[in-house]
Structure formats: structure tokens, C-alpha cells
mmCIF file of C-alpha atoms in Angstrom:
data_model
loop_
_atom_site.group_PDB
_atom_site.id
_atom_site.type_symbol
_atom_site.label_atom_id
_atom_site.label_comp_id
_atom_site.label_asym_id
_atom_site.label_seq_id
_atom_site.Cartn_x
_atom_site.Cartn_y
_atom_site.Cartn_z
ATOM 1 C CA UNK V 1 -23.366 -51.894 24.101
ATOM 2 C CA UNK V 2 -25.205 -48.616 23.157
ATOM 3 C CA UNK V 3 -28.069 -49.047 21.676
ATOM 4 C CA UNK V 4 -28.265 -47.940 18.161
ATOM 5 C CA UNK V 5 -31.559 -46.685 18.319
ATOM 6 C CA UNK V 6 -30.202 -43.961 21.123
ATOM 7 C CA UNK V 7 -27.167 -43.185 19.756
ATOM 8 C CA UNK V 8 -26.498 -39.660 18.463
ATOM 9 C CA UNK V 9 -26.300 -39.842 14.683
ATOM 10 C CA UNK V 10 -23.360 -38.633 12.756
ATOM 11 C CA UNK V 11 -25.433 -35.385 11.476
ATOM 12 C CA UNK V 12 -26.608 -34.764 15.701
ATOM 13 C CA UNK V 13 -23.076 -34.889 16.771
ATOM 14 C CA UNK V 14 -21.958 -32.261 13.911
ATOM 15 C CA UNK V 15 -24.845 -30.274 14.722
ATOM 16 C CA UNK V 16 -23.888 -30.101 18.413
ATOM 17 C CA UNK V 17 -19.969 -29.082 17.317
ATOM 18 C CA UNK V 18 -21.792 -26.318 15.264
ATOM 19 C CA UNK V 19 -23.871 -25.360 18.643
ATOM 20 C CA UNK V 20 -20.832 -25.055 20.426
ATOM 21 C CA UNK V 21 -19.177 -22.866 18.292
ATOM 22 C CA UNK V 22 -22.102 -20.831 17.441
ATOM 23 C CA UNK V 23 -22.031 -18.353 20.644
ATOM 24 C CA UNK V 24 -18.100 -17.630 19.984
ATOM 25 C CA UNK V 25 -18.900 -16.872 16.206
ATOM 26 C CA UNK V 26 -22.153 -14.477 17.124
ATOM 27 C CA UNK V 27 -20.787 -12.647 19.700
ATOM 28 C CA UNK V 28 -17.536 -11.845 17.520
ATOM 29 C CA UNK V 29 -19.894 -10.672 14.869
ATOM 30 C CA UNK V 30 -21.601 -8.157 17.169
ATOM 31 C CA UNK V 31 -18.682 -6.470 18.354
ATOM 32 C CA UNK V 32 -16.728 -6.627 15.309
ATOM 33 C CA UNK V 33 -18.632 -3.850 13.598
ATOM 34 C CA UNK V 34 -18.150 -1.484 16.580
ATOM 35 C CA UNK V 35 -14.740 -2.364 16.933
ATOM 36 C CA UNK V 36 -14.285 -1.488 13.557
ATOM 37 C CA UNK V 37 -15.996 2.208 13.799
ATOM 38 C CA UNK V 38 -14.235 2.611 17.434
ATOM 39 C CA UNK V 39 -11.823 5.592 16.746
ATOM 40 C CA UNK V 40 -10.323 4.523 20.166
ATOM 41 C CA UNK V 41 -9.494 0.801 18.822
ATOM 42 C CA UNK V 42 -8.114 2.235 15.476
ATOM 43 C CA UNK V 43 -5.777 4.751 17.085
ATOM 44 C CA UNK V 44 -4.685 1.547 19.261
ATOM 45 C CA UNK V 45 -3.789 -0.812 16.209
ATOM 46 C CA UNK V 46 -2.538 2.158 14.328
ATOM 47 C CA UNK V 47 0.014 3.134 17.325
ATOM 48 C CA UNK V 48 1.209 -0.620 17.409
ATOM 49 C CA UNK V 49 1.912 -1.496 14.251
ATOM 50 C CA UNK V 50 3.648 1.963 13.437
ATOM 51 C CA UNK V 51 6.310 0.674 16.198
ATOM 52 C CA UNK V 52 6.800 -2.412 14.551
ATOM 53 C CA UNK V 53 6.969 -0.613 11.389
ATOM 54 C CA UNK V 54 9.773 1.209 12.947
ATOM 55 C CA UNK V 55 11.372 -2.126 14.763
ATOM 56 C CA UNK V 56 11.129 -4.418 11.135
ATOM 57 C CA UNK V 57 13.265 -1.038 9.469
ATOM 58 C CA UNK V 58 15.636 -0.342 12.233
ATOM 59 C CA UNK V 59 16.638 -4.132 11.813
ATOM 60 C CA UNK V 60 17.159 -4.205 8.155
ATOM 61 C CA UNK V 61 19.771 -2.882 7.563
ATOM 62 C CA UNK V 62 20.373 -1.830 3.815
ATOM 63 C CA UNK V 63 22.490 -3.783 1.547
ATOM 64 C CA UNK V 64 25.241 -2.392 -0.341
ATOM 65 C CA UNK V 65 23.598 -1.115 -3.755
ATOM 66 C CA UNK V 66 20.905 0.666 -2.459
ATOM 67 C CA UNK V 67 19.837 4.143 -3.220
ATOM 68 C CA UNK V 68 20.490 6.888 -1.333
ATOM 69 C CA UNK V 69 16.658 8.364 -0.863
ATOM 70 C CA UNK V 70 18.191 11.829 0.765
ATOM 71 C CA UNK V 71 20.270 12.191 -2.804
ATOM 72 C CA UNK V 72 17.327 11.525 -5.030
ATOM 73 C CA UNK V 73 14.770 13.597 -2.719
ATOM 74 C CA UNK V 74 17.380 16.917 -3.195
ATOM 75 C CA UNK V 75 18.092 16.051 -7.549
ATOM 76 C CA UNK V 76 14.387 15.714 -7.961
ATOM 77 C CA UNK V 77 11.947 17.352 -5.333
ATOM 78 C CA UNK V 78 9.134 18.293 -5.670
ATOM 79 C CA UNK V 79 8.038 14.533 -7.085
ATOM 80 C CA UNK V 80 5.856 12.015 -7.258
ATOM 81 C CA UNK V 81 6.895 8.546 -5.323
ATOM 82 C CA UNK V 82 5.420 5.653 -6.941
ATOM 83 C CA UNK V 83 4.934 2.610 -5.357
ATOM 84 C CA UNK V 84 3.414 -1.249 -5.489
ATOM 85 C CA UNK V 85 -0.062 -2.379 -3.480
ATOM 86 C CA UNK V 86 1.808 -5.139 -1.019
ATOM 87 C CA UNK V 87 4.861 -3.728 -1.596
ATOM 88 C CA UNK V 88 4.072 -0.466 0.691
ATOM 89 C CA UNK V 89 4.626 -1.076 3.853
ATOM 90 C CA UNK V 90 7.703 0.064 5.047
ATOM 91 C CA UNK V 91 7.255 3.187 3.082
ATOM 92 C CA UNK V 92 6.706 5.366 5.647
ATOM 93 C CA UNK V 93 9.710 4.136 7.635
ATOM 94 C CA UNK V 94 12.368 4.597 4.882
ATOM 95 C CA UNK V 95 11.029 8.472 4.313
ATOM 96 C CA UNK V 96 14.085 10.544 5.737
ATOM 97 C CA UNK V 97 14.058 12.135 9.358
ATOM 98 C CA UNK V 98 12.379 15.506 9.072
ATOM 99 C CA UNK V 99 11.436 15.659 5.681
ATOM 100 C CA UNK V 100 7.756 16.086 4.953
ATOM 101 C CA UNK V 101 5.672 13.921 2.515
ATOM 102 C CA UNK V 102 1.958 13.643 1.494
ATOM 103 C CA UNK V 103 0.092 10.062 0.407
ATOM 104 C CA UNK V 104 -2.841 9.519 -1.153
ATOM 105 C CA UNK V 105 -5.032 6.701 0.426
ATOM 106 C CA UNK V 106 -8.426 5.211 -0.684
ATOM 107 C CA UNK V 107 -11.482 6.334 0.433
ATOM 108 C CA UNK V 108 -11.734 2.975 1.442
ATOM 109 C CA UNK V 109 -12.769 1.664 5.123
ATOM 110 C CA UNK V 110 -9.714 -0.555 4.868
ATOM 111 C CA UNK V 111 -7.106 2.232 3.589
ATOM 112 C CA UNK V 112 -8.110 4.014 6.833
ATOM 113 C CA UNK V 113 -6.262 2.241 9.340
ATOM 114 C CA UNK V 114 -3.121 2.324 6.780
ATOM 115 C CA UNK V 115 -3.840 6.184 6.452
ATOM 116 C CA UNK V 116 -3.761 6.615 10.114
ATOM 117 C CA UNK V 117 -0.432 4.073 10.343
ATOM 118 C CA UNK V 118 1.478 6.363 8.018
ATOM 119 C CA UNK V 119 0.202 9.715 9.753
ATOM 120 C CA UNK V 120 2.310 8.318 13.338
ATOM 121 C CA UNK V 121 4.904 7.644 11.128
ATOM 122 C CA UNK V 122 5.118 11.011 9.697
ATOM 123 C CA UNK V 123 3.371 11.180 6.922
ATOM 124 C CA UNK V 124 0.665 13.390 5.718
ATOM 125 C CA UNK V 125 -2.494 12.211 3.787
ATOM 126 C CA UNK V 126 -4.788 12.434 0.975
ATOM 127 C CA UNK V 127 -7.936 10.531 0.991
ATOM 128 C CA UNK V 128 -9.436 9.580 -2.353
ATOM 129 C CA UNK V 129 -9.163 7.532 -5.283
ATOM 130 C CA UNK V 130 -6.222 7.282 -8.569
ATOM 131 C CA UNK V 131 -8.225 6.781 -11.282
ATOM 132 C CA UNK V 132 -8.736 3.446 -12.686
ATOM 133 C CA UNK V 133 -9.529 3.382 -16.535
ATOM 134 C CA UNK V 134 -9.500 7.062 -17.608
ATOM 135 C CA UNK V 135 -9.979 10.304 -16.955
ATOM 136 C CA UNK V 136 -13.293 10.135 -16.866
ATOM 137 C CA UNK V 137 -12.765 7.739 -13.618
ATOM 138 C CA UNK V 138 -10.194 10.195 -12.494
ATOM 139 C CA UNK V 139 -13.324 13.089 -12.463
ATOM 140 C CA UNK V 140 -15.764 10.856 -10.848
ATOM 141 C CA UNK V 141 -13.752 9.442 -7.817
ATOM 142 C CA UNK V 142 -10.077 11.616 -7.587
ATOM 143 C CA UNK V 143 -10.745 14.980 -9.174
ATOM 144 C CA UNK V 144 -10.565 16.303 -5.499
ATOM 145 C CA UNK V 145 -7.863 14.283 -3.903
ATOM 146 C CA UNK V 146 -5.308 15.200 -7.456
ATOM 147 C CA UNK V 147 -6.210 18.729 -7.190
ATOM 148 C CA UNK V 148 -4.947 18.970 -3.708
ATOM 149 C CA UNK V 149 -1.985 16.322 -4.344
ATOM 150 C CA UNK V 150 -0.987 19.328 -7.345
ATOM 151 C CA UNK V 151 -1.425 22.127 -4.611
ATOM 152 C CA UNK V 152 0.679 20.103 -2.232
ATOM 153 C CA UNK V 153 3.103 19.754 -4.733
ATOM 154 C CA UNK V 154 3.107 23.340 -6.009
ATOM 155 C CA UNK V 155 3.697 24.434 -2.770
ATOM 156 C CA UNK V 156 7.305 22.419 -3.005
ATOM 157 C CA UNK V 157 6.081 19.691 -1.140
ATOM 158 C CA UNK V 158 6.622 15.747 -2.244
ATOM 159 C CA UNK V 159 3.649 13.187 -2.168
ATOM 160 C CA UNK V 160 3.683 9.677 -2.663
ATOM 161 C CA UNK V 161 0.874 7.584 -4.303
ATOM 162 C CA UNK V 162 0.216 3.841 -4.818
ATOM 163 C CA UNK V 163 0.300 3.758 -8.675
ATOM 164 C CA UNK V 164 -2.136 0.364 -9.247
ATOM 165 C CA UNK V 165 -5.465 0.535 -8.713
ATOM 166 C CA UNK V 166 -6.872 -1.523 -5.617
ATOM 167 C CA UNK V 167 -8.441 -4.737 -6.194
ATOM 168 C CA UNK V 168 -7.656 -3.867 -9.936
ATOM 169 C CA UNK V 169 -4.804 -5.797 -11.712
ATOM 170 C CA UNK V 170 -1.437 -5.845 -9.710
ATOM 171 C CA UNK V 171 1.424 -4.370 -10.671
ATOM 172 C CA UNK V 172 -0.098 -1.820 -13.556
ATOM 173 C CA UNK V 173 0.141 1.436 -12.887
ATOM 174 C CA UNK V 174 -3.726 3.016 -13.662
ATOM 175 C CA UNK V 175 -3.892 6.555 -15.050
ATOM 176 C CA UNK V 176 -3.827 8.275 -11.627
ATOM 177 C CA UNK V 177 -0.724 8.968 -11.033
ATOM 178 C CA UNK V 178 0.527 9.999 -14.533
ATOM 179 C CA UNK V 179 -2.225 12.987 -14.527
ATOM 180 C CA UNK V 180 -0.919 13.700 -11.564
ATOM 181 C CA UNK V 181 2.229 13.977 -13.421
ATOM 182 C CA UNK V 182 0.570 15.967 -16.425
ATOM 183 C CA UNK V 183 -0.612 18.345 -14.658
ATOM 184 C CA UNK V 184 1.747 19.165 -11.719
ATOM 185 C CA UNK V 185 5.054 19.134 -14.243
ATOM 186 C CA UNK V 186 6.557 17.125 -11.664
ATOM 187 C CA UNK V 187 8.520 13.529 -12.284
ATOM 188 C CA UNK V 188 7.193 10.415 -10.861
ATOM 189 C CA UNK V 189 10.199 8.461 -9.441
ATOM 190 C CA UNK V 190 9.806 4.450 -8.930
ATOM 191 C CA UNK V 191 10.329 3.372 -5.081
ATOM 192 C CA UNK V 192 10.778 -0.272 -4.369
ATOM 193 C CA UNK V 193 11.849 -1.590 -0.925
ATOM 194 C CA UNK V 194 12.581 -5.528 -0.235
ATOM 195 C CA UNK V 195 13.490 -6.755 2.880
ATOM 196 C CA UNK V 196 15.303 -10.956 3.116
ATOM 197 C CA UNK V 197 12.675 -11.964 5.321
ATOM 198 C CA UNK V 198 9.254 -11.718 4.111
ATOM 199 C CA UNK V 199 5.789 -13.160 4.755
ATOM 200 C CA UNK V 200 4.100 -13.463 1.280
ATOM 201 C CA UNK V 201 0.175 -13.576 1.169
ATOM 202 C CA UNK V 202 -0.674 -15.410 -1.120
ATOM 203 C CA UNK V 203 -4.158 -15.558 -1.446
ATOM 204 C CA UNK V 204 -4.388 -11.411 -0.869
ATOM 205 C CA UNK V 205 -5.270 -9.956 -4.679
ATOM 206 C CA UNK V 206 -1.486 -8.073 -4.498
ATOM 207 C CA UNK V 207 0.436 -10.940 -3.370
ATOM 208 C CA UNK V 208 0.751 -8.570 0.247
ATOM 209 C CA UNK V 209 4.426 -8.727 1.376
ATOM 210 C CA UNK V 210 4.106 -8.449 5.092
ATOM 211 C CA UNK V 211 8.404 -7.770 5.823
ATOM 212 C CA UNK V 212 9.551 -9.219 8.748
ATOM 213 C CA UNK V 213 12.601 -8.093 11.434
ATOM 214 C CA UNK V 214 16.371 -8.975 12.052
ATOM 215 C CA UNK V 215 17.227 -9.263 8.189
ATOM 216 C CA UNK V 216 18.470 -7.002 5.241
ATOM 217 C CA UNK V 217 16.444 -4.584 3.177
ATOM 218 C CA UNK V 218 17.279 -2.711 0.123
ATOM 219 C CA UNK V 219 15.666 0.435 -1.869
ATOM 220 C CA UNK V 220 15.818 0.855 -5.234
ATOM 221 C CA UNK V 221 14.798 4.137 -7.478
ATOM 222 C CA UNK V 222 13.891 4.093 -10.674
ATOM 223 C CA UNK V 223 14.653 6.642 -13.423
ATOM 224 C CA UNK V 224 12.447 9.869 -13.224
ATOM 225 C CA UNK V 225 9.333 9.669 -15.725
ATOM 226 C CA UNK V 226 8.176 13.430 -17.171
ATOM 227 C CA UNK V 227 4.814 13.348 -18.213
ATOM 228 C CA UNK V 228 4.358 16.562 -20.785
ATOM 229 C CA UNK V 229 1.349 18.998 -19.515
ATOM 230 C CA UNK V 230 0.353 18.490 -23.661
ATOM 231 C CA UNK V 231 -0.043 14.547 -23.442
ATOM 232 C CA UNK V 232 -2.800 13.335 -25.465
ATOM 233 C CA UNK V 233 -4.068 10.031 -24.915
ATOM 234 C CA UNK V 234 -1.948 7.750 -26.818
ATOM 235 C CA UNK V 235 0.942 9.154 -24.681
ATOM 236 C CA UNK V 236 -0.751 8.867 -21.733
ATOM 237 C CA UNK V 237 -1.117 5.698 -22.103
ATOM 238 C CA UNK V 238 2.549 5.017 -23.444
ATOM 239 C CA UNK V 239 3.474 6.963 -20.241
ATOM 240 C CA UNK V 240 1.542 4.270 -18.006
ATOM 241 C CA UNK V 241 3.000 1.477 -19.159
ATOM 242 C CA UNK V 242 6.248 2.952 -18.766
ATOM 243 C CA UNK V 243 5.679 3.005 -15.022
ATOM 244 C CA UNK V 244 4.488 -0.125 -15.204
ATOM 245 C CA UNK V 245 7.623 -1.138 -16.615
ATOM 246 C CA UNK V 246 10.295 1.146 -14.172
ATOM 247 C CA UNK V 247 8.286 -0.042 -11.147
ATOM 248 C CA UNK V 248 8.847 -3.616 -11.507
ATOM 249 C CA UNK V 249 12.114 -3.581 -12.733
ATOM 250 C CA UNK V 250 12.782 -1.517 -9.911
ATOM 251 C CA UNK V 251 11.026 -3.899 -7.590
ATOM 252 C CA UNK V 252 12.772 -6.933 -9.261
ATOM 253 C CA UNK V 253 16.132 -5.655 -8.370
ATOM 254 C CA UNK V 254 15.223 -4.717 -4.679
ATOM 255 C CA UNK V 255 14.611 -8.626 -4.406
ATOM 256 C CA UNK V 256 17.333 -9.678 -6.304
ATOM 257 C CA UNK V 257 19.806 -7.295 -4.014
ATOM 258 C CA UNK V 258 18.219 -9.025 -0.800
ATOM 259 C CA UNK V 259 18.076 -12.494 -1.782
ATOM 260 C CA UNK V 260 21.386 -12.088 -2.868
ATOM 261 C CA UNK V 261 21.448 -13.286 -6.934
#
């Protein structure tokens, strides 16, 4: 019998499980930062998952009720494309052969691998922020990246923007996009896309819908939204929620017209 006075206590053995582990953990934490500033790496990720971007959209194919994108794109270009946080990722995919867009991404270390995901799948970007509470906000962190969304548009040219505010509350629009609006002239038109099979993250602050292959998708448009270039405040404000409002009805139908109901 082992002798109790020799025997590894409960809190030695745990310790030893922790020593084990401890090498695996530190040496991930020493390359992870250069990993995560290696250009090379990013370019790598970013090249694979714009195929399966490509792959989960090729197999979905859309469900009767869907919009035709080409059809609103030629009634209503130059405009604004308004989207969800988690509800983004096939974006680039559904934007038709040929036809250019610009995005607006976060300054954001994380929005840079998405940036350079959308650029191999044809998009253009925009780095900077919406706006989150006012314009105020908007001066501070997005004067730059609206002024050049407005010259983009100006120049005949659509853009797309996420219209809630990261890590904010999900599924509001923030003031952002409807200067955008105010001051380019130019309608902001609700996209949602849904696809049957769907990986939901739940514990992601957006509720991240990571779509998945060999199912059906759908697209859904929402009404154009005209923001007057006189707008005070009030209206402004009315004009947010009414985004708010269009974008998840929008999206609610998408998943109603994939799941079916």
C-alpha cells in the first residue's frame, strides 16, 4: 500500500497537470502576437476563407422570393447598402460579377482580416469608424472615412457599411450611416442574407452567424430610406430608428424564407 505520507497530494497532482500544459500555453502566447502582425499569415487566412466564402454561396442556392440585387443596384445606384454585425458574411459573395463596391471597416485590428477577406472577393475598402452616439463621435473617429465614402459615392460608385456600431448594441443602426445619407443625397437600402444552415455564436456580442454549405440562402431588400441634406436632429434620429426597423424586418424575412415558415 502507498504510503500516505509519500503520496502526491490532490493540490501536487493538479499542479503537475498545470506543468504539463504550461509549455504548450507559453509558447502559443509568444508566437501568437507575431502571427497576428505577420502580413504573410493574414494574406494566408484571408485567401482561404474568401474560397469558402465563395464555396458556402455557390451552394446556396436562392429560394424563390428573393430579390433580385442586379434590379435594385440599376433602380437605385449610387446607394448605401446597409447591413447587420454577424449577419455580414456572405456579403461580399452575393455582390454581382463585375460590379464595383466600397465598405467601410473598423479601424479595428480585428476588422482587418475581414477588410482584407472582402478585398479578394472584390470589394474595395474604407477603414474607419460609423459614428456611435452623435455627430460629435462621427468628427472624432469617421469624419475621414464618410468624407471619402461621399466622394466614392459622388463619383457614381456604391459602398456598403455595417450600420450598428461594434461591440455597441446589436441590431441598432448608430448615426453613421444616416449622415452618410445626409450628406451624399443618396438612399440607404436594407441587405439581409440567410442561408438554412447556420452556425449561431452565441456567446459573440452580435449573435455571429457563421453560414454553412450545401443548403438554401435567400436576400432580402428593404425599401430605400432618403435622408434630407436639411435633417435636424430629431429627424436624424427618427431616420435611425427607421433603419433599425427596415433592417430587421428585412433580416426577419430572409430567415423566415430559408427556414421555410
Amino acid at each position: 500500500m502507498e504510503n500516505k505520507a509519500t503520496a502526491p497530494s490532490p493540490a501536487m497532482t493538479a499542479n503537475r497537470k498545470k506543468s504539463g500544459r504550461r509549455p504548450l500555453k507559453e509558447l502559443w502566447r509568444r508566437v501568437r502576437k507575431p502571427l497576428a502582425k505577420s502580413r504573410f499569415v493574414k494574406q494566408a487566412l484571408a485567401t482561404l476563407m474568401a474560397g469558402a466564402i465563395r464555396l458556402i454561396d455557390r451552394t446556396n442556392p436562392r429560394v424563390d422570393g428573393s430579390h433580385d440585387l442586379q434590379e435594385a443596384i440599376d433602380a437605385h445606384s449610387p446607394a448605401i447598402a446597409a447591413l447587420w454585425h454577424g449577419q455580414h458574411i456572405l456579403g461580399p459573395a452575393i455582390n454581382p460579377k463585375k460590379h464595383k463596391i466600397v465598405a467601410l471597416f473598423s479601424r479595428s485590428a480585428d476588422a482587418e482580416l475581414n477588410a482584407l477577406v472582402a478585398e479578394k472577393l472584390g470589394f474595395e475598402t474604407v477603414r474607419g469608424s460609423g459614428g456611435r452616439k452623435g455627430e460629435r463621435d462621427i468628427r472624432k473617429g469617421g469624419a475621414k472615412a464618410l468624407i471619402m465614402l461621399k466622394r466614392t459615392i459622388d463619383r457614381g460608385c456604391n459602398v456598403a457599411m455595417i450600420a450598428d456600431i461594434p461591440h455597441g448594441t446589436p441590431r441598432e443602426a448608430g448615426l453613421g450611416i444616416v449622415t452618410l445619407a445626409r450628406i451624399s443625397g443618396r438612399p440607404i437600402v436594407p441587405v439581409a442574407i440567410a442561408t438554412s444552415r447556420r452556425k449561431v455564436l452565441e456567446r459573440t456580442w452580435d449573435k455571429t452567424t457563421i453560414n454553412l454549405p450545401f443548403g438554401r440562402s435567400a436576400v432580402i431588400l428593404g425599401e430605400p430610406i432618403y435622408v434630407k441634406s436639411d435633417a435636424d436632429e430629431a429627424v436624424m434620429e427618427e431616420k435611425r430608428r427607421e433603419v433599425t426597423n427596415a433592417l430587421n424586418e428585412a433580416t426577419r424575412r430572409a430567415y423566415s424564407l430559408v427556414d421555410g415558415q
